[in-house]
Coordinates of N, CA and C in Angstrom, one line a residue:
M1 N 149.7 179.1 170.1 CA 151.0 180.0 169.8 C 150.9 180.7 168.5
E2 N 150.9 182.1 168.9 CA 150.7 183.2 167.6 C 151.9 183.6 167.0
L3 N 151.7 184.0 165.6 CA 152.9 184.7 165.0 C 152.5 186.1 164.7
F4 N 153.3 187.2 165.1 CA 153.3 188.5 165.1 C 154.5 188.8 164.1
P5 N 154.0 189.1 162.8 CA 155.0 189.7 161.9 C 155.1 191.1 162.4
A6 N 156.4 191.7 162.1 CA 156.8 193.1 162.8 C 156.7 194.2 161.8
I7 N 156.5 195.1 162.1 CA 156.3 196.5 161.5 C 157.1 197.4 162.3
D8 N 158.4 197.9 162.1 CA 158.9 198.9 162.9 C 159.0 200.1 161.9
I9 N 158.5 201.1 162.7 CA 158.1 202.4 162.0 C 159.3 203.5 162.3
L10 N 159.8 204.0 161.5 CA 160.8 205.1 161.7 C 160.5 206.0 160.2
D11 N 160.5 207.5 160.5 CA 160.1 208.3 159.7 C 158.9 208.0 158.5
N12 N 158.1 207.2 159.2 CA 156.8 206.7 158.6 C 157.2 205.8 157.5
K13 N 158.1 205.1 157.6 CA 158.5 203.8 156.7 C 158.7 202.6 157.6
V14 N 158.6 201.6 156.9 CA 158.8 200.2 157.7 C 160.3 199.8 157.3
V15 N 160.8 199.8 158.6 CA 162.3 199.5 158.6 C 162.8 198.1 159.8
R16 N 164.0 198.1 159.5 CA 164.5 197.1 160.5 C 166.0 197.8 161.0
L17 N 166.1 197.8 162.3 CA 167.5 198.2 162.8 C 168.0 196.9 163.3
K18 N 169.6 196.9 163.2 CA 170.5 195.7 163.5 C 170.7 196.1 165.0
Q19 N 170.3 195.3 165.9 CA 170.8 195.5 167.4 C 170.4 196.7 167.9
G20 N 169.1 197.2 167.4 CA 168.6 198.4 167.9 C 169.3 199.7 167.6
K21 N 170.3 199.7 166.6 CA 171.3 201.0 166.3 C 170.3 201.9 165.2
Y22 N 170.0 203.0 165.8 CA 169.4 203.8 164.8 C 170.2 204.4 163.7
D23 N 171.5 204.0 163.6 CA 172.3 204.4 162.3 C 172.8 203.0 161.4
A24 N 171.9 201.9 161.8 CA 172.0 200.7 161.1 C 170.4 200.6 160.7
V25 N 170.0 201.4 159.8 CA 168.6 201.3 159.3 C 168.5 200.5 158.1
T26 N 167.5 199.5 157.8 CA 167.2 199.1 156.3 C 165.8 199.2 156.2
V27 N 165.2 200.1 155.0 CA 164.2 200.3 154.8 C 163.7 199.1 153.9
Y28 N 162.2 198.8 154.3 CA 161.8 197.7 153.5 C 160.3 198.1 152.7
H29 N 159.7 198.9 153.3 CA 158.5 199.4 152.6 C 158.2 201.0 153.0
D30 N 157.4 201.5 152.1 CA 157.6 203.1 152.4 C 156.0 203.3 153.0
N31 N 155.4 202.1 153.2 CA 154.0 202.5 153.7 C 153.5 201.4 154.8
P32 N 153.4 201.9 156.0 CA 153.1 200.7 157.0 C 151.8 200.2 156.9
L33 N 150.8 200.8 156.4 CA 149.5 200.3 156.1 C 149.6 199.4 154.9
E34 N 150.1 199.5 153.8 CA 150.4 198.7 152.8 C 151.1 197.3 153.3
Q35 N 152.0 197.5 154.0 CA 152.8 196.2 154.5 C 151.7 195.4 155.6
A36 N 151.0 196.1 156.3 CA 150.1 195.4 157.2 C 149.0 194.7 156.4
Q37 N 148.8 195.3 155.2 CA 147.6 194.4 154.2 C 148.1 193.4 153.7
I38 N 149.6 193.3 153.4 CA 150.2 192.2 153.0 C 150.3 191.2 153.8
F39 N 150.6 191.4 155.2 CA 150.6 190.4 156.0 C 149.2 189.7 156.4
A40 N 148.1 190.5 156.3 CA 146.7 190.1 156.4 C 146.7 189.2 155.3
G41 N 146.7 189.6 154.2 CA 146.5 188.8 153.0 C 147.2 187.4 153.0
E42 N 148.6 187.2 153.9 CA 149.0 185.9 153.9 C 148.7 185.3 154.8
G43 N 147.8 185.6 155.7 CA 147.0 185.0 156.9 C 147.4 185.3 158.4
A44 N 147.9 186.4 158.3 CA 148.4 187.0 159.7 C 147.1 187.3 160.5
T45 N 147.1 187.3 161.7 CA 145.7 187.6 162.4 C 146.6 188.9 163.6
W46 N 147.7 189.0 163.9 CA 148.2 189.8 164.7 C 149.4 190.5 163.7
V47 N 149.7 191.7 164.5 CA 150.8 192.3 163.8 C 151.4 193.1 165.1
H48 N 152.9 193.2 165.0 CA 153.6 193.7 166.2 C 154.1 195.0 165.6
I49 N 153.5 196.1 166.1 CA 154.2 197.5 165.6 C 155.1 198.0 166.6
V50 N 156.3 198.5 166.2 CA 157.0 199.4 167.1 C 157.2 200.8 166.4
D51 N 157.0 201.7 167.2 CA 157.1 203.1 166.9 C 158.3 203.6 167.4
L52 N 159.5 203.4 166.4 CA 161.0 203.7 166.8 C 161.1 205.1 167.3
E53 N 160.3 205.9 166.7 CA 160.7 207.4 167.1 C 160.0 207.6 168.6
G54 N 158.8 207.1 168.7 CA 158.5 207.1 170.2 C 159.4 206.3 170.8
A55 N 159.8 205.1 170.8 CA 160.8 204.6 171.7 C 162.0 205.3 172.2
R56 N 162.6 206.2 171.2 CA 163.6 207.1 171.4 C 163.4 208.4 172.1
S57 N 162.2 208.9 171.9 CA 161.9 210.3 172.3 C 160.9 210.2 173.6
G58 N 159.9 208.9 173.7 CA 159.2 208.9 174.7 C 157.7 209.5 174.3
V59 N 157.7 209.8 173.1 CA 156.4 210.5 172.7 C 155.9 209.8 171.5
P60 N 154.7 209.0 171.6 CA 154.4 208.3 170.5 C 153.8 209.3 169.2
T61 N 154.2 208.5 168.1 CA 153.9 209.2 166.9 C 153.2 208.7 165.8
Q62 N 152.6 207.6 166.1 CA 152.0 206.6 165.1 C 150.4 206.2 165.3
L63 N 150.0 207.1 166.4 CA 148.4 206.7 166.7 C 147.6 206.7 165.5
S64 N 147.6 207.6 164.6 CA 146.8 207.6 163.4 C 147.1 206.4 162.6
T65 N 148.3 205.9 162.3 CA 148.7 204.7 161.5 C 148.2 203.6 162.3
I66 N 148.4 203.4 163.6 CA 147.7 202.1 164.3 C 146.0 202.1 164.1
A67 N 145.4 203.3 164.2 CA 144.0 203.2 163.9 C 143.8 202.9 162.6
T68 N 144.2 203.3 161.8 CA 144.2 203.0 160.4 C 144.5 201.4 160.0
I69 N 145.5 200.8 160.7 CA 145.7 199.6 160.1 C 144.6 198.6 161.0
V70 N 144.0 199.0 162.2 CA 143.2 198.3 162.9 C 141.7 198.4 161.8
K71 N 141.5 199.4 161.5 CA 140.2 199.6 160.8 C 140.3 199.1 159.5
D72 N 141.3 199.2 158.7 CA 141.3 198.9 157.5 C 141.9 197.2 157.1
T73 N 142.1 196.7 158.1 CA 142.8 195.2 158.0 C 142.1 194.3 158.7
G74 N 141.6 194.7 160.0 CA 141.2 193.8 160.8 C 142.2 193.1 161.7
L75 N 143.5 193.4 161.5 CA 144.3 192.7 162.2 C 144.6 193.1 163.8
K76 N 144.6 192.3 164.8 CA 144.9 192.8 166.0 C 146.3 193.4 166.1
V77 N 146.5 194.3 166.8 CA 147.8 195.1 166.9 C 148.3 195.2 168.3
E78 N 149.6 194.6 168.4 CA 150.3 194.6 169.6 C 151.2 195.8 169.3
V79 N 151.5 196.9 170.1 CA 152.3 198.0 169.9 C 153.0 198.4 171.0
G80 N 154.3 198.9 170.7 CA 155.2 199.5 171.7 C 155.9 200.6 171.1
G81 N 156.8 201.2 172.0 CA 157.5 202.5 171.6 C 156.9 203.7 172.2
G82 N 157.6 204.2 173.3 CA 157.3 205.6 173.8 C 155.9 205.4 174.7
V83 N 155.8 204.1 175.2 CA 154.7 204.0 176.0 C 155.1 204.5 177.5
R84 N 154.9 205.6 178.0 CA 155.4 206.0 179.3 C 154.6 206.8 180.0
S85 N 153.2 206.7 180.0 CA 152.3 207.5 180.7 C 150.9 206.7 180.5
L86 N 150.1 206.8 181.6 CA 148.6 206.1 181.6 C 148.0 207.0 180.5
A87 N 148.2 208.3 179.9 CA 147.5 209.0 178.9 C 147.8 208.3 177.7
T88 N 149.2 207.9 177.6 CA 149.4 207.3 176.3 C 149.0 205.9 176.1
I89 N 148.7 205.1 177.1 CA 148.1 203.8 177.1 C 146.5 204.1 176.7
E90 N 146.1 205.0 177.3 CA 144.5 205.4 177.0 C 144.4 205.6 175.4
Q91 N 145.4 206.5 174.7 CA 145.4 207.0 173.5 C 145.6 205.8 172.5
L92 N 146.4 204.8 173.0 CA 146.5 203.7 172.2 C 145.4 202.7 172.3
A93 N 144.9 202.6 173.3 CA 143.7 201.6 173.5 C 142.7 202.2 172.6
E94 N 142.3 203.6 172.6 CA 141.3 204.4 171.9 C 141.5 204.2 170.2
A95 N 143.0 204.0 170.1 CA 143.2 203.7 168.5 C 142.9 202.4 168.1
G96 N 142.6 201.3 168.9 CA 142.3 200.1 168.8 C 143.4 199.2 169.2
A97 N 144.4 199.2 169.7 CA 145.5 198.5 170.0 C 144.8 197.1 170.7
S98 N 145.2 195.9 170.6 CA 144.9 194.8 171.3 C 145.7 194.6 172.5
R99 N 146.9 195.0 172.5 CA 148.0 194.8 173.3 C 148.9 195.9 173.3
I100 N 149.2 196.6 174.4 CA 150.2 197.5 174.7 C 151.4 197.3 175.4
V101 N 152.8 197.6 174.9 CA 154.0 197.1 175.5 C 154.7 198.2 176.1
L102 N 154.8 198.0 177.4 CA 155.6 198.8 178.4 C 156.8 198.3 178.1
G103 N 157.9 199.2 178.0 CA 159.4 198.7 178.0 C 160.1 199.6 179.2
T104 N 160.6 200.9 178.8 CA 161.4 201.7 179.5 C 160.8 201.8 181.0
S105 N 159.4 202.1 180.7 CA 158.8 202.5 182.0 C 158.9 201.4 183.1
L106 N 159.1 200.0 182.7 CA 159.0 199.0 183.7 C 160.2 199.2 184.3
A107 N 161.4 199.6 183.9 CA 162.8 199.6 184.7 C 162.8 201.0 185.4
Q108 N 162.2 202.1 184.8 CA 162.6 203.2 185.2 C 161.4 203.9 186.2
N109 N 160.2 203.3 185.9 CA 159.0 203.8 186.6 C 158.2 202.8 186.9
P110 N 158.7 202.0 188.1 CA 157.8 200.9 188.8 C 156.5 201.3 189.2
E111 N 156.3 202.7 189.5 CA 155.0 203.1 190.2 C 154.0 203.2 188.9
L112 N 154.3 203.5 187.8 CA 153.5 203.6 186.6 C 153.3 202.1 186.0
A113 N 154.3 201.2 186.2 CA 154.1 199.9 185.7 C 153.0 199.0 186.6
A114 N 153.2 199.5 187.8 CA 152.1 198.9 188.9 C 150.6 199.4 188.4
A115 N 150.5 200.8 188.3 CA 149.4 201.4 188.0 C 148.7 201.2 187.0
A116 N 149.6 200.9 185.8 CA 149.1 200.7 184.4 C 148.5 199.3 184.4
V117 N 149.3 198.3 185.0 CA 148.5 196.9 184.9 C 147.4 196.9 185.7
E118 N 147.3 197.4 186.9 CA 146.2 197.6 187.8 C 145.1 198.1 187.0
R119 N 145.2 199.2 186.3 CA 144.0 199.9 185.6 C 143.7 198.9 184.3
Y120 N 144.5 198.6 183.5 CA 144.4 198.1 182.3 C 144.4 196.4 182.0
G121 N 145.0 195.9 183.0 CA 145.1 194.5 183.0 C 145.6 193.6 181.8
D122 N 145.1 192.8 181.2 CA 145.5 192.0 180.1 C 145.8 192.9 178.7
L123 N 145.4 194.0 178.6 CA 145.6 194.8 177.7 C 147.1 194.9 177.7
L124 N 147.6 195.0 178.9 CA 149.3 195.3 179.1 C 150.2 194.2 178.9
C125 N 151.3 194.4 178.2 CA 152.4 193.6 177.8 C 153.8 194.1 178.5
A126 N 154.6 193.5 179.1 CA 155.8 193.7 179.5 C 156.8 193.7 178.3
G127 N 157.5 194.8 178.1 CA 158.5 194.4 177.0 C 160.0 194.6 177.8
V128 N 160.8 193.2 177.9 CA 161.9 193.2 178.2 C 162.9 193.1 177.4
D129 N 163.8 193.9 177.2 CA 164.9 194.0 176.0 C 166.2 193.6 176.7
A130 N 167.1 192.7 176.5 CA 168.1 192.6 177.3 C 169.5 192.5 176.1
L131 N 170.4 193.4 176.6 CA 171.8 193.2 176.0 C 172.8 192.5 177.1
N132 N 173.1 191.5 176.7 CA 174.3 190.7 177.5 C 173.8 190.4 178.9
G133 N 172.0 190.3 179.0 CA 171.5 189.9 180.4 C 171.1 191.2 180.9
E134 N 171.5 192.4 180.5 CA 171.2 193.8 181.2 C 169.9 194.5 180.5
V135 N 169.0 194.9 181.1 CA 167.9 195.5 180.5 C 168.1 196.9 179.9
A136 N 167.8 196.8 178.6 CA 168.3 198.2 178.2 C 166.9 199.0 177.8
V137 N 167.0 200.6 177.9 CA 165.8 201.2 178.0 C 166.2 202.3 177.0
Q138 N 165.1 203.3 176.8 CA 165.2 204.5 176.0 C 165.3 203.9 174.5
G139 N 164.8 203.3 174.1 CA 164.8 202.7 172.6 C 166.2 201.9 172.4
W140 N 166.5 201.1 173.5 CA 167.7 200.3 173.5 C 169.0 201.2 173.8
Q141 N 168.9 202.5 173.8 CA 170.3 203.4 173.7 C 171.0 203.6 175.1
E142 N 170.3 203.0 176.2 CA 171.1 202.9 177.6 C 170.9 201.5 178.2
G143 N 171.7 201.3 179.0 CA 171.6 200.2 180.1 C 170.8 200.7 181.4
S144 N 170.1 199.7 182.0 CA 169.4 200.0 183.2 C 169.8 199.9 184.5
G145 N 171.1 199.0 184.3 CA 171.6 198.4 185.6 C 170.9 197.5 186.2
Q146 N 170.1 196.9 185.5 CA 169.1 195.8 186.2 C 169.3 194.6 185.3
S147 N 169.3 193.3 185.9 CA 169.2 192.3 185.1 C 167.8 191.8 184.5
A148 N 167.6 191.2 183.4 CA 166.3 190.8 182.9 C 165.6 189.9 183.8
E149 N 166.4 189.0 184.5 CA 165.8 187.9 185.5 C 165.2 188.8 186.7
Q150 N 165.8 189.7 187.3 CA 165.4 190.5 188.4 C 164.1 191.4 187.8
L151 N 164.2 191.9 186.7 CA 162.8 192.6 186.3 C 161.7 191.9 186.1
V152 N 161.8 190.7 185.4 CA 160.7 189.6 185.2 C 160.4 189.1 186.5
L153 N 160.9 188.8 187.5 CA 160.4 188.6 188.7 C 159.6 189.5 189.4
S154 N 160.1 190.7 189.2 CA 159.2 191.9 190.1 C 157.9 192.1 189.2
L155 N 158.1 191.9 187.7 CA 156.8 192.1 186.9 C 155.6 191.0 187.4
K156 N 156.2 189.7 187.4 CA 155.1 188.8 188.0 C 154.4 189.2 189.1
N157 N 155.3 189.9 190.0 CA 154.6 190.1 191.5 C 153.3 191.2 191.3
K158 N 153.6 192.2 190.0 CA 152.7 193.2 190.0 C 151.6 192.7 189.2
G159 N 151.7 191.7 188.6 CA 150.3 191.1 187.8 C 150.3 190.9 186.4
Y160 N 151.4 191.4 185.7 CA 151.6 191.0 184.4 C 151.6 189.5 183.9
R161 N 151.0 189.4 182.8 CA 150.8 188.0 182.2 C 151.0 187.8 180.9
H162 N 151.5 189.1 180.3 CA 152.2 189.0 178.9 C 153.6 189.6 179.0
L163 N 154.6 189.2 178.1 CA 155.7 189.4 178.1 C 156.6 189.2 176.8
V164 N 156.8 190.4 176.4 CA 158.1 190.1 175.0 C 159.3 190.2 175.6
Y165 N 160.1 189.1 175.5 CA 161.7 189.2 175.6 C 162.2 189.1 174.3
T166 N 163.4 190.3 174.1 CA 164.0 190.4 173.0 C 165.6 190.2 173.5
D167 N 166.3 189.4 172.8 CA 167.8 189.4 172.9 C 168.1 190.3 172.0
I168 N 168.8 191.6 172.4 CA 169.2 192.5 171.5 C 170.3 192.2 170.8
N169 N 171.4 191.2 171.2 CA 172.5 190.8 170.6 C 171.9 190.3 169.2
R170 N 170.9 189.4 169.3 CA 170.4 188.8 168.1 C 169.5 189.5 167.1
D171 N 168.8 190.5 167.7 CA 167.8 191.2 166.9 C 168.1 191.8 165.7
G172 N 167.6 191.3 164.6 CA 167.8 191.9 163.3 C 169.2 191.3 162.8
M173 N 169.7 190.6 163.3 CA 171.0 189.8 162.9 C 170.7 188.4 162.3
Q174 N 169.7 187.8 162.4 CA 169.2 186.5 161.9 C 170.3 185.5 162.2
T175 N 170.8 185.5 163.4 CA 171.5 184.6 164.0 C 170.9 183.2 164.6
G176 N 169.7 183.1 164.7 CA 169.2 182.1 165.5 C 168.8 182.5 166.8
I177 N 168.0 181.4 167.5 CA 167.3 181.6 168.7 C 168.2 181.2 169.6
D178 N 168.0 181.6 171.1 CA 168.5 181.0 172.2 C 167.4 180.4 173.1
A179 N 167.2 179.1 172.7 CA 165.9 178.5 173.2 C 166.1 178.5 175.0
E180 N 167.2 178.3 175.6 CA 167.3 178.3 176.8 C 167.0 179.5 177.4
A181 N 167.3 180.7 176.9 CA 166.8 181.9 177.5 C 165.6 182.0 177.7
Y182 N 164.6 181.8 176.6 CA 163.2 181.6 176.8 C 162.9 180.9 177.8
K183 N 163.3 179.7 177.8 CA 163.0 178.8 179.1 C 163.0 179.4 180.4
S184 N 164.3 180.0 180.4 CA 164.8 180.7 181.8 C 163.9 181.9 182.2
I185 N 163.4 182.5 181.2 CA 162.6 184.0 181.3 C 161.1 183.4 181.7
A186 N 160.8 182.6 181.2 CA 159.3 181.9 181.2 C 159.1 181.3 182.6
A187 N 160.3 180.6 182.8 CA 160.3 180.1 184.4 C 160.2 181.4 185.3
S188 N 161.1 182.3 185.1 CA 161.0 183.4 186.1 C 159.6 184.1 186.1
A189 N 159.1 184.4 184.9 CA 157.8 184.9 184.7 C 156.7 184.2 185.4
G190 N 156.8 182.9 185.2 CA 155.6 182.0 185.5 C 154.5 182.1 184.5
F191 N 154.7 182.5 183.4 CA 153.7 182.3 182.2 C 154.8 182.1 180.9
A192 N 154.0 181.8 179.9 CA 154.6 182.0 178.5 C 154.9 183.3 178.0
V193 N 156.1 183.5 177.3 CA 156.2 184.7 176.8 C 156.4 184.6 175.4
T194 N 156.6 186.0 174.7 CA 156.8 186.3 173.3 C 158.3 186.2 173.2
A195 N 158.6 185.6 172.0 CA 159.9 185.3 171.6 C 160.3 186.4 170.6
S196 N 161.4 187.1 170.7 CA 161.8 188.0 169.6 C 163.3 188.3 169.7
G197 N 163.7 188.2 168.4 CA 165.1 188.5 168.2 C 165.9 187.5 167.6
G198 N 166.5 187.3 166.5 CA 167.3 186.4 165.8 C 166.7 185.4 165.2
I199 N 165.3 185.4 165.0 CA 164.6 184.1 164.4 C 164.9 184.4 162.7
S200 N 165.5 183.6 162.2 CA 165.9 183.4 160.9 C 165.4 182.5 159.9
T201 N 165.3 181.4 160.3 CA 164.8 180.1 159.3 C 163.7 179.4 160.0
L202 N 163.0 178.6 159.1 CA 161.8 178.0 159.7 C 162.2 176.9 160.8
E203 N 163.3 176.7 160.7 CA 164.0 175.7 162.0 C 164.0 176.4 163.0
D204 N 164.0 177.6 163.1 CA 164.0 178.6 164.6 C 162.3 178.4 165.0
I205 N 161.6 178.6 164.1 CA 160.0 178.5 164.4 C 159.8 177.0 164.8
H206 N 160.3 176.2 164.2 CA 160.1 174.8 164.8 C 160.7 174.5 166.2
A207 N 161.8 175.3 166.3 CA 162.5 174.9 167.8 C 161.6 175.8 168.8
L208 N 161.1 176.9 168.5 CA 160.3 177.7 169.4 C 159.0 176.8 169.7
A209 N 158.3 176.3 168.7 CA 157.1 175.6 168.8 C 157.2 174.3 169.6
E210 N 158.4 173.6 169.5 CA 159.0 172.5 170.4 C 159.0 172.8 172.0
L211 N 159.1 174.1 172.2 CA 159.0 174.5 173.6 C 158.0 174.5 174.3
G212 N 156.7 174.5 173.4 CA 155.5 174.3 173.8 C 154.8 175.5 174.3
T213 N 153.6 175.7 174.5 CA 152.6 176.8 174.6 C 152.9 177.3 176.2
E214 N 153.5 176.4 176.9 CA 154.0 176.7 178.4 C 155.1 177.7 178.5
V215 N 155.9 177.6 177.4 CA 157.2 178.5 177.3 C 156.8 179.8 176.5
I216 N 156.4 179.5 175.1 CA 156.3 180.5 174.3 C 154.7 180.7 173.9
E217 N 154.3 181.9 174.1 CA 152.8 182.5 173.7 C 153.0 182.9 172.3
A218 N 154.0 183.6 171.9 CA 153.7 184.0 170.5 C 155.3 184.1 169.9
I219 N 155.4 184.6 168.7 CA 156.8 184.6 168.0 C 156.7 185.7 167.1
I220 N 157.7 186.8 167.4 CA 157.6 187.9 166.4 C 158.7 187.6 165.6
V221 N 158.5 188.0 164.2 CA 159.4 188.0 163.2 C 159.2 189.0 162.2
G222 N 160.6 189.7 162.1 CA 160.9 190.6 161.2 C 161.6 190.6 160.0
R223 N 162.9 190.8 160.0 CA 163.9 190.7 158.9 C 164.0 189.5 158.1
A224 N 163.6 188.4 158.9 CA 163.5 187.0 157.9 C 162.4 186.9 156.9
I225 N 161.4 187.8 157.4 CA 160.2 187.8 156.4 C 160.5 188.7 155.3
Y226 N 161.0 189.8 155.7 CA 161.4 190.9 154.6 C 162.4 190.5 153.7
E227 N 163.3 189.8 154.1 CA 164.5 189.2 153.3 C 164.3 187.9 152.7
Q228 N 162.9 187.3 152.8 CA 162.4 186.4 152.3 C 163.1 184.8 152.4
S229 N 163.5 184.9 153.6 CA 164.1 183.5 154.2 C 162.8 182.6 154.3
F230 N 161.6 183.1 154.8 CA 160.4 182.4 154.7 C 159.0 183.3 154.8
T231 N 158.2 182.7 154.3 CA 157.0 183.8 154.3 C 156.1 183.4 155.6
V232 N 155.0 184.6 155.7 CA 154.2 184.5 157.0 C 153.4 183.1 156.7
A233 N 153.0 182.8 155.5 CA 152.2 181.5 155.4 C 153.1 180.3 155.8
Q234 N 154.2 180.3 155.6 CA 155.1 179.2 155.7 C 155.2 179.1 157.2
A235 N 155.6 180.0 158.1 CA 155.6 180.4 159.5 C 154.3 179.7 160.1
L236 N 153.4 180.1 159.5 CA 151.9 179.9 160.3 C 151.5 178.2 160.0
A237 N 152.1 177.7 158.9 CA 151.9 176.4 158.7 C 152.6 175.5 159.6
V238 N 153.8 176.0 159.9 CA 154.7 175.1 161.0 C 154.0 175.3 162.2
L239 N 153.5 176.5 162.7 CA 152.8 176.5 164.1 C 151.7 175.9 164.0
N240 N 150.8 175.8 163.1 CA 149.5 175.0 162.9 C 149.8 173.5 163.3
S241 N 151.0 173.2 162.6 CA 151.2 171.6 162.8 C 151.4 171.1 164.3
Y242 N 151.6 172.0 165.0 CA 151.8 172.0 166.5 C 150.6 171.8 167.4
R243 N 149.7 172.3 166.6 CA 148.3 172.6 167.3 C 147.6 171.3 167.7

């Protein structure tokens, strides 16, 4: 089970949004590379990067930043935001991304979702972001009219084997996790998923670890680390105690 500290980038700054709202922004660092270096220094081996401008516009804006982070820190990078074409996936792969998250395209362009995983396989990760059970798209600004369970079942059949599931109601709110939701999504997918949204304490890390690697592949943590609820090193120590 891996820990993915999150670096959400907006206007070239490290930020967090509350429930995906672009008018509810907190800036935590002025330099994404320096933040990635801090995480690497605390023992992280992965980082989860979200290009928030790309997520909203559909045009990725952080290719050079991703390439620099990979080169200068040695971290593995999982990246999402604005991934809506095979050309963008290729650009991110060339920038050094170890995993690329498709979000909006999964619900709105199933042909692309199928072609992408056929071509790129394990490099691809499905990003399913749900608000009250409905998949949200376009940087969480719109509902898709499709349930998260329905979408996950369709992705399993397409060949996806990595999935980030985000509960938007909890994202950036530090309200704790819904363990049952992750168990349900993993059961629908047929493989372990990455948990995202609401993780606020080390007890939440323990609760996710206790679900086991059959349910949870990785854990994304953002605001809790930035607001010093716990450190990357402390979270890793919890996960390592379950190995």
